[in-house]
Amino acid sequence: MTEYKVKSSNSLVFELTKNEIIIGNLTYKSWFKFSAEFDLSNSKYQIEPKGFWGTTIELKEGEKILLKFRMNWNGDIVIQTYFNETKVGYIFKHRGIFKESFVLTDEAGTELLVMKPDLKWYSMNYGYQITTSDTFDTFIGKDILLMTSLHCANYYMSMMMAGM
């Protein structure tokens, strides 16, 4: 099991750390947009909505599509990765209202990571506590999945804030 923290300096920039060491940064181009980019280990990745309604979101490294995700009819986010030319599916879902968290599971329903939001009411910035499973820690592309999960959690959080 590994612990990560996410801090936001504002609503557009999020920093993922492990043991106080920066793993990556997620930066949104503007508020209310799904377009973003993140940096990991000297690599840049782009997150872009695709299609007429922008319901499918792609994550690319240059022109290469590494994963796609979309919201399911029940509010879960279905993620398809294409690491090493192998297609693997995951589900990202919101859990709870008062003790809310987000969970990433594999296709069999095994929990791979749990994210707990930490809202700073005075600044309206929020961060997350992330705990990953031992299985997740062995994944190729785990840092990309972490950053994608952060993007998915931010999507949910922005939807909840809009409803307030």
Tab-separated table of C-alpha atoms in Angstrom:
chain	number	residue	atom	x	y	z
A	1	MET	CA	0.000	0.000	0.000
A	2	THR	CA	1.295	3.432	-0.954
A	3	GLU	CA	0.108	6.871	0.186
A	4	TYR	CA	0.004	9.928	-2.075
A	5	LYS	CA	-1.146	13.510	-1.526
A	6	VAL	CA	-2.562	15.997	-3.986
A	7	LYS	CA	-2.447	19.720	-3.288
A	8	SER	CA	-3.900	22.524	-5.353
A	9	SER	CA	-2.522	26.026	-5.283
A	10	ASN	CA	-5.576	27.204	-7.185
A	11	SER	CA	-8.417	25.536	-9.055
A	12	LEU	CA	-6.270	25.018	-12.173
A	13	VAL	CA	-3.044	23.411	-10.877
A	14	PHE	CA	-2.755	20.158	-8.878
A	15	GLU	CA	0.457	18.623	-7.558
A	16	LEU	CA	0.764	14.873	-6.857
A	17	THR	CA	3.375	13.931	-4.225
A	18	LYS	CA	4.648	10.792	-2.538
A	19	ASN	CA	6.677	11.275	0.660
A	20	GLU	CA	6.887	15.027	-0.108
A	21	ILE	CA	8.483	14.295	-3.522
A	22	ILE	CA	6.624	15.648	-6.566
A	23	ILE	CA	5.453	12.868	-8.896
A	24	GLY	CA	3.517	15.050	-11.338
A	25	ASN	CA	1.472	18.178	-11.997
A	26	LEU	CA	-1.989	18.398	-13.553
A	27	THR	CA	-2.812	21.761	-15.127
A	28	TYR	CA	-6.159	22.815	-16.571
A	29	LYS	CA	-6.227	25.300	-19.414
A	30	SER	CA	-9.243	27.098	-17.972
A	31	TRP	CA	-12.081	26.619	-15.538
A	32	PHE	CA	-15.055	24.472	-16.682
A	33	LYS	CA	-13.006	22.759	-19.400
A	34	PHE	CA	-11.998	19.116	-19.603
A	35	SER	CA	-8.827	19.948	-21.517
A	36	ALA	CA	-5.713	19.640	-19.379
A	37	GLU	CA	-2.145	18.492	-19.451
A	38	PHE	CA	0.091	16.804	-16.958
A	39	ASP	CA	3.781	16.244	-16.460
A	40	LEU	CA	5.305	12.991	-15.203
A	41	SER	CA	9.002	12.119	-15.208
A	42	ASN	CA	9.889	14.676	-17.877
A	43	SER	CA	7.005	13.563	-20.143
A	44	LYS	CA	3.980	15.671	-21.077
A	45	TYR	CA	0.504	14.247	-21.610
A	46	GLN	CA	-2.610	15.946	-22.998
A	47	ILE	CA	-6.198	15.294	-21.914
A	48	GLU	CA	-8.702	16.286	-24.615
A	49	PRO	CA	-12.438	15.754	-25.108
A	50	LYS	CA	-13.328	14.103	-28.429
A	51	GLY	CA	-16.470	13.786	-30.483
A	52	PHE	CA	-19.290	16.206	-31.136
A	53	TRP	CA	-20.464	16.349	-27.498
A	54	GLY	CA	-17.012	15.775	-26.002
A	55	THR	CA	-18.281	12.776	-24.048
A	56	THR	CA	-15.180	10.677	-24.658
A	57	ILE	CA	-11.927	12.006	-23.288
A	58	GLU	CA	-8.550	10.892	-24.610
A	59	LEU	CA	-5.176	10.972	-22.935
A	60	LYS	CA	-2.290	11.318	-25.364
A	61	GLU	CA	1.456	11.436	-25.295
A	62	GLY	CA	2.181	13.402	-28.449
A	63	GLU	CA	-0.149	11.808	-31.008
A	64	LYS	CA	-0.258	8.384	-29.335
A	65	ILE	CA	-3.511	7.601	-27.473
A	66	LEU	CA	-2.678	5.924	-24.147
A	67	LEU	CA	-6.183	5.779	-22.712
A	68	LYS	CA	-9.775	6.881	-23.171
A	69	PHE	CA	-12.529	7.425	-20.660
A	70	ARG	CA	-16.181	8.359	-20.619
A	71	MET	CA	-18.963	8.661	-18.074
A	72	ASN	CA	-21.340	5.717	-17.940
A	73	TRP	CA	-25.129	6.100	-17.638
A	74	ASN	CA	-24.915	5.435	-13.850
A	75	GLY	CA	-22.241	8.073	-13.165
A	76	ASP	CA	-19.242	5.738	-13.160
A	77	ILE	CA	-16.328	6.604	-15.411
A	78	VAL	CA	-15.184	3.789	-17.679
A	79	ILE	CA	-11.448	3.900	-18.443
A	80	GLN	CA	-9.742	1.930	-21.225
A	81	THR	CA	-5.938	1.885	-21.249
A	82	TYR	CA	-3.754	0.923	-24.194
A	83	PHE	CA	-0.364	0.572	-22.476
A	84	ASN	CA	2.033	-1.697	-24.371
A	85	GLU	CA	-0.656	-2.204	-27.058
A	86	THR	CA	-2.833	-4.113	-24.530
A	87	LYS	CA	-6.389	-2.930	-23.818
A	88	VAL	CA	-7.355	-3.036	-20.119
A	89	GLY	CA	-10.542	-1.664	-18.519
A	90	TYR	CA	-11.127	0.092	-15.187
A	91	ILE	CA	-14.044	1.767	-13.419
A	92	PHE	CA	-13.715	5.039	-11.478
A	93	LYS	CA	-16.634	5.767	-9.176
A	94	HIS	CA	-17.813	8.150	-6.499
A	95	ARG	CA	-18.679	6.576	-3.163
A	96	GLY	CA	-20.652	8.082	-0.302
A	97	ILE	CA	-21.940	11.552	0.452
A	98	PHE	CA	-20.833	12.473	3.982
A	99	LYS	CA	-17.697	10.318	4.012
A	100	GLU	CA	-17.147	10.631	0.337
A	101	SER	CA	-14.335	9.085	-1.606
A	102	PHE	CA	-13.507	7.938	-5.097
A	103	VAL	CA	-12.478	4.415	-6.012
A	104	LEU	CA	-10.674	2.934	-9.015
A	105	THR	CA	-11.448	-0.749	-9.586
A	106	ASP	CA	-10.418	-3.290	-12.181
A	107	GLU	CA	-12.979	-5.128	-14.318
A	108	ALA	CA	-13.409	-7.775	-11.576
A	109	GLY	CA	-14.321	-5.073	-9.026
A	110	THR	CA	-11.048	-5.218	-7.058
A	111	GLU	CA	-10.239	-1.844	-5.454
A	112	LEU	CA	-6.965	-0.485	-6.772
A	113	LEU	CA	-6.979	2.973	-5.234
A	114	VAL	CA	-9.099	5.125	-2.946
A	115	MET	CA	-9.083	8.941	-3.092
A	116	LYS	CA	-10.462	11.061	-0.259
A	117	PRO	CA	-11.075	14.735	-1.029
A	118	ASP	CA	-9.854	17.423	1.363
A	119	LEU	CA	-11.718	20.688	0.685
A	120	LYS	CA	-10.253	23.948	2.026
A	121	TRP	CA	-13.411	26.040	2.460
A	122	TYR	CA	-11.573	29.304	3.119
A	123	SER	CA	-9.836	29.195	-0.268
A	124	MET	CA	-12.212	26.815	-2.120
A	125	ASN	CA	-9.155	24.759	-3.123
A	126	TYR	CA	-9.060	21.073	-2.517
A	127	GLY	CA	-6.636	18.224	-2.438
A	128	TYR	CA	-6.823	14.486	-2.015
A	129	GLN	CA	-5.376	11.681	0.066
A	130	ILE	CA	-4.755	8.659	-2.180
A	131	THR	CA	-4.106	5.120	-0.998
A	132	THR	CA	-3.169	2.499	-3.581
A	133	SER	CA	-3.239	-1.274	-3.258
A	134	ASP	CA	-0.177	-3.509	-3.509
A	135	THR	CA	-1.550	-4.779	-6.831
A	136	PHE	CA	-1.833	-1.247	-8.226
A	137	ASP	CA	1.751	-0.520	-7.214
A	138	THR	CA	2.972	-3.195	-9.685
A	139	PHE	CA	1.134	-1.735	-12.720
A	140	ILE	CA	2.895	-0.403	-15.775
A	141	GLY	CA	1.548	3.107	-16.237
A	142	LYS	CA	0.388	3.435	-12.612
A	143	ASP	CA	1.433	7.108	-12.466
A	144	ILE	CA	-0.603	7.826	-15.597
A	145	LEU	CA	-3.592	6.080	-13.986
A	146	LEU	CA	-3.050	8.148	-10.818
A	147	MET	CA	-3.117	11.397	-12.783
A	148	THR	CA	-6.140	10.253	-14.809
A	149	SER	CA	-7.936	9.349	-11.571
A	150	LEU	CA	-7.140	12.832	-10.265
A	151	HIS	CA	-8.697	14.333	-13.396
A	152	CYS	CA	-11.794	12.124	-12.957
A	153	ALA	CA	-12.132	13.134	-9.277
A	154	ASN	CA	-11.840	16.816	-10.224
A	155	TYR	CA	-14.636	16.310	-12.730
A	156	TYR	CA	-16.897	14.931	-9.994
A	157	MET	CA	-15.881	17.676	-7.562
A	158	SER	CA	-16.624	20.420	-10.097
A	159	MET	CA	-20.030	18.879	-10.781
A	160	MET	CA	-20.806	18.802	-7.035
A	161	MET	CA	-19.608	22.393	-6.562
A	162	ALA	CA	-21.785	23.524	-9.464
A	163	GLY	CA	-24.780	21.928	-7.765
A	164	MET	CA	-24.209	23.816	-4.497
